[in-house]
mmCIF file of C-alpha atoms in Angstrom:
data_model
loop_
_atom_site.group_PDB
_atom_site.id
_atom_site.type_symbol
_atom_site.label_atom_id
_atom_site.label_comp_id
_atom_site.label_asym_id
_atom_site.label_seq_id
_atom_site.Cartn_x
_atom_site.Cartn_y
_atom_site.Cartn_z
ATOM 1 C CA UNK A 23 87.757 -68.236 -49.267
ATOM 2 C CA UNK A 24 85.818 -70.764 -47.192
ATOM 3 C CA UNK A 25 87.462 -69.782 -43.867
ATOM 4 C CA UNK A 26 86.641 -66.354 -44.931
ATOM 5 C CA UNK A 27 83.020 -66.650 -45.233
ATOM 6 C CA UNK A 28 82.858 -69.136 -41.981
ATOM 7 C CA UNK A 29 84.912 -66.471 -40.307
ATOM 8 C CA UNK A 30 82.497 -63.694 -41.529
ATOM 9 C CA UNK A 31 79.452 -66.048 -40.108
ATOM 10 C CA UNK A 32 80.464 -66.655 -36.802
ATOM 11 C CA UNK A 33 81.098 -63.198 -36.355
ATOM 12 C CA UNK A 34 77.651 -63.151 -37.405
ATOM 13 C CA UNK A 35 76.723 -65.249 -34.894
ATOM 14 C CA UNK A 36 78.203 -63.348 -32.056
ATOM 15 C CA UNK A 37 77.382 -59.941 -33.012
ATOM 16 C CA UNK A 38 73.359 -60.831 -33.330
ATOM 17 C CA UNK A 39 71.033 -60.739 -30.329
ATOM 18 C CA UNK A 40 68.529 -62.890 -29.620
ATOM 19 C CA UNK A 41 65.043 -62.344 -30.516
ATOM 20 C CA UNK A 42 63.645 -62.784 -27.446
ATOM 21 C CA UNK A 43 66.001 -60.180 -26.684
ATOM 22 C CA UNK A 44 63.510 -57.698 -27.590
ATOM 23 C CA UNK A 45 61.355 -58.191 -24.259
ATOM 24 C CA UNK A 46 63.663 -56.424 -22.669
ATOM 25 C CA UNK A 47 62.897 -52.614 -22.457
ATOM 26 C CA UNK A 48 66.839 -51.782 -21.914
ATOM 27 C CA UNK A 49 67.438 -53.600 -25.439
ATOM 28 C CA UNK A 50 64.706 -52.781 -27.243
ATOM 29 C CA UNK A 51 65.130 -48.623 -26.420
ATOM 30 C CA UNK A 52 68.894 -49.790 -27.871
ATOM 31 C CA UNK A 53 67.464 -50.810 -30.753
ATOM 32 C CA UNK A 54 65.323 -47.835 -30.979
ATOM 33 C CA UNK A 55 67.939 -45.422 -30.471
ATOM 34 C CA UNK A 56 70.153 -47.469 -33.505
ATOM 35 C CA UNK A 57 67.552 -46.397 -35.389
ATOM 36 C CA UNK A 58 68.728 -42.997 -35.699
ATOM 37 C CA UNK A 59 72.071 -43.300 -36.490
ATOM 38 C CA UNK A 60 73.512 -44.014 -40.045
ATOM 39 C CA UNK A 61 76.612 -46.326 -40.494
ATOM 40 C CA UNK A 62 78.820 -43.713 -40.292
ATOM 41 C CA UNK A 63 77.674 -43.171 -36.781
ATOM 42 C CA UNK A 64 75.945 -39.446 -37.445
ATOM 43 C CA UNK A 65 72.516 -38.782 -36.852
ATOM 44 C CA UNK A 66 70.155 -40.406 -39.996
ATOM 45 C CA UNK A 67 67.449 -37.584 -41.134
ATOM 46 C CA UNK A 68 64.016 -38.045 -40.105
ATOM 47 C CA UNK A 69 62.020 -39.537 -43.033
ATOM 48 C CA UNK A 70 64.852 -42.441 -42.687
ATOM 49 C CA UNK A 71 64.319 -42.889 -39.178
ATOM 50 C CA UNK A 72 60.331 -43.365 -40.101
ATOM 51 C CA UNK A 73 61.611 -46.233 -42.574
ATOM 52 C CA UNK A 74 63.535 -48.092 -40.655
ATOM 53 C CA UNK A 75 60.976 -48.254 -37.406
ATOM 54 C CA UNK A 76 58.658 -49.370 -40.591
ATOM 55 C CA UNK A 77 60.525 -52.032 -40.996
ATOM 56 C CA UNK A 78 61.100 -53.182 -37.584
ATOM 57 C CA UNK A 79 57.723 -52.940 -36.821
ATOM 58 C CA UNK A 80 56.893 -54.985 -39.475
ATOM 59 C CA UNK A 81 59.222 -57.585 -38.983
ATOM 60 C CA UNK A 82 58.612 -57.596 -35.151
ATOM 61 C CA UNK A 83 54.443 -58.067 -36.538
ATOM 62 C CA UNK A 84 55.720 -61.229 -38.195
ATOM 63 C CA UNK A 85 57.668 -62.238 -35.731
ATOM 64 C CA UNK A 86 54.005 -62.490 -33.691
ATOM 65 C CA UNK A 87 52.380 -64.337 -36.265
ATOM 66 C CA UNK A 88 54.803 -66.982 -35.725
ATOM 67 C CA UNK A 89 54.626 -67.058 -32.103
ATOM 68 C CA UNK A 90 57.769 -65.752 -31.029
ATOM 69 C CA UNK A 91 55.567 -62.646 -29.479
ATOM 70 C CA UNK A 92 52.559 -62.646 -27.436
ATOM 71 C CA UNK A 93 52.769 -58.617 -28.348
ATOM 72 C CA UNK A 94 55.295 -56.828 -30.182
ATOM 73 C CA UNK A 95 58.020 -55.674 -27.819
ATOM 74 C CA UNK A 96 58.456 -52.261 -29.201
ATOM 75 C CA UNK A 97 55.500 -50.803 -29.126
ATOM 76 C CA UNK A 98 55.626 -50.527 -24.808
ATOM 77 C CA UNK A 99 58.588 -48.404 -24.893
ATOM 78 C CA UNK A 100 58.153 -44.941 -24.370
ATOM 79 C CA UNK A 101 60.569 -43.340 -27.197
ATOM 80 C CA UNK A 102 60.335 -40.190 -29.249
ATOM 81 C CA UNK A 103 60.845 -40.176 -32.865
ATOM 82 C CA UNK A 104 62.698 -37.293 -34.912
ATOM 83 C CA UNK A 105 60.059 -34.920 -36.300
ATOM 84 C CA UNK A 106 60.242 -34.412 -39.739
ATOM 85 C CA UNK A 107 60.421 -30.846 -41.154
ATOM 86 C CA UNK A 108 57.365 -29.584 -42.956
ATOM 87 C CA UNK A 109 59.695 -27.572 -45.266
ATOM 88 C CA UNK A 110 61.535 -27.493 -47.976
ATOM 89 C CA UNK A 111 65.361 -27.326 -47.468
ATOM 90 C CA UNK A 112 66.654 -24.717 -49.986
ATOM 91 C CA UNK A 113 69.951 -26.484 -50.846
ATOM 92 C CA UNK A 114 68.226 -28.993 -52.786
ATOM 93 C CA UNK A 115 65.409 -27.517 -54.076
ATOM 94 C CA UNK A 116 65.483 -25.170 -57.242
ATOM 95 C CA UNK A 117 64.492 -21.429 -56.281
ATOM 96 C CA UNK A 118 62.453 -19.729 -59.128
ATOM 97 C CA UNK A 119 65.591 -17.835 -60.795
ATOM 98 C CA UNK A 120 67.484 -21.349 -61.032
ATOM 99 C CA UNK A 121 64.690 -22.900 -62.016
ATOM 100 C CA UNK A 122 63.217 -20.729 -65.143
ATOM 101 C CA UNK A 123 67.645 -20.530 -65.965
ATOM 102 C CA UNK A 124 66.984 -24.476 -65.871
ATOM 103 C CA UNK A 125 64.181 -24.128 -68.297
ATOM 104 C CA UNK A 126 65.760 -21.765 -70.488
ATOM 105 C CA UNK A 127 68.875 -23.967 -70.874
ATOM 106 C CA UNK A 128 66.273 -27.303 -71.941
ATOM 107 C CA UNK A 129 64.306 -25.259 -74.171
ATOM 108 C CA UNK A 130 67.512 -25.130 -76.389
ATOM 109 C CA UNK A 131 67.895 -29.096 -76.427
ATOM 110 C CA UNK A 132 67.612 -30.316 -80.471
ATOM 111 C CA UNK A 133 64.369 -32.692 -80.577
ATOM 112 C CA UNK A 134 62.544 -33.045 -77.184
ATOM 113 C CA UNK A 135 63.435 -29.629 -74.802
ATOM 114 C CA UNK A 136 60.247 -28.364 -75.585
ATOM 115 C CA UNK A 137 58.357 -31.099 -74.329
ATOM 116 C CA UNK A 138 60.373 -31.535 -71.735
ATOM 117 C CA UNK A 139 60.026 -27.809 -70.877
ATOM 118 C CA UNK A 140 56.074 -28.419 -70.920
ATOM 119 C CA UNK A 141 55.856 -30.987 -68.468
ATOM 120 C CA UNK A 142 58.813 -29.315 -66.077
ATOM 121 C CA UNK A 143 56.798 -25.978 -66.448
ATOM 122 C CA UNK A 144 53.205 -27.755 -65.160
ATOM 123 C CA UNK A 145 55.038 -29.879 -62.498
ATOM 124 C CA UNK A 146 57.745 -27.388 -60.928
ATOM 125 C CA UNK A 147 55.093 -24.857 -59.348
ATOM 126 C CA UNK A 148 53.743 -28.106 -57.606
ATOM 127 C CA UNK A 149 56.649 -29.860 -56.725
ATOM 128 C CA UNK A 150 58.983 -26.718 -55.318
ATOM 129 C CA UNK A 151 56.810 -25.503 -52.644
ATOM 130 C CA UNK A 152 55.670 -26.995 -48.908
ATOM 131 C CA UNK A 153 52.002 -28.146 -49.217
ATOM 132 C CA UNK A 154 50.857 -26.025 -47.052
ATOM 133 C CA UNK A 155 51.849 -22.755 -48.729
ATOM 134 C CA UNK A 156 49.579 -21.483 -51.694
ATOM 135 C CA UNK A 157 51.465 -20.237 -54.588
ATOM 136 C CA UNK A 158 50.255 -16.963 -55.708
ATOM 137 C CA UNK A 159 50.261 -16.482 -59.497
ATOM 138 C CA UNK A 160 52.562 -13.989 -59.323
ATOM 139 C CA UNK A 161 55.144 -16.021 -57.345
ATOM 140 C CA UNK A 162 55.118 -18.940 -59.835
ATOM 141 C CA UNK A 163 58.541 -19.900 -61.071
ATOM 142 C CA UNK A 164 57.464 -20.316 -64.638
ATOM 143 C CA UNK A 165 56.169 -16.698 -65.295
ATOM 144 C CA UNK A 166 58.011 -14.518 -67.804
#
């Protein structure tokens, strides 16, 4: 077990980069461009790609106040960042049949359905449409 774990560190070891690495616009556009890839090697959505630069950025901003960074590396490369979509993706978003079928199906639940058909009824009008769209009293999911 001990050979295992010193093993798994000096792999570790090797497989990091320096932090000073970073100055370097080659390996920072790299990193950058890691950023949009998942583990599994396919392309990470959007909103996760936002996260992660988060993060480095962050961490690169602490890396300053410590001195290791006049200015943080990153933020002199020219890279674009995945837009993310202003709408709703269907597949994972109840469409107003589902939905009041959803309802209908709680409302029979012994005990609390009906309250928690109250609270789904006032928050899925708001929550299962893009922000930008108004929803028209007729188009609400929760009318009978």
């Amino acid at each position: 077990m001990l050979a295992e774990i010193a093993n798994t560190l000096h792999w570790v070891a090797k497989a990091l980069r320096r932090l000073s690495d970073l100055g370097d616009a080659a390996i920072g556009r790299a990193v950058l461009d890691s950023l949009k890839l998942k583990l599994d090697g396919t392309a990470a959505a959007a909103e996760t790609v936002r996260r992660k630069l988060r993060t480095l950025v962050n961490a690169l901003h602490y890396a300053m106040d410590l001195g290791e960074f006049v200015e943080n590396p990153i933020t002199g490369i020219r890279w674009k960042k995945p837009k993310v979509a202003g709408e709703v993706d269907p597949r994972v978003v109840a469409n107003p049949t589902q939905a009041r079928s959803l309802l209908t199906a709680v409302s029979y639940v012994g005990g609390y359905g009906g309250r928690v058909v109250a609270v789904s009824s006032a928050c899925s009008p708001a929550c299962t449409r893009a922000p930008c769209v108004r929803l028209r009293p007729s188009a609400s999911p929760m009318r009978t």
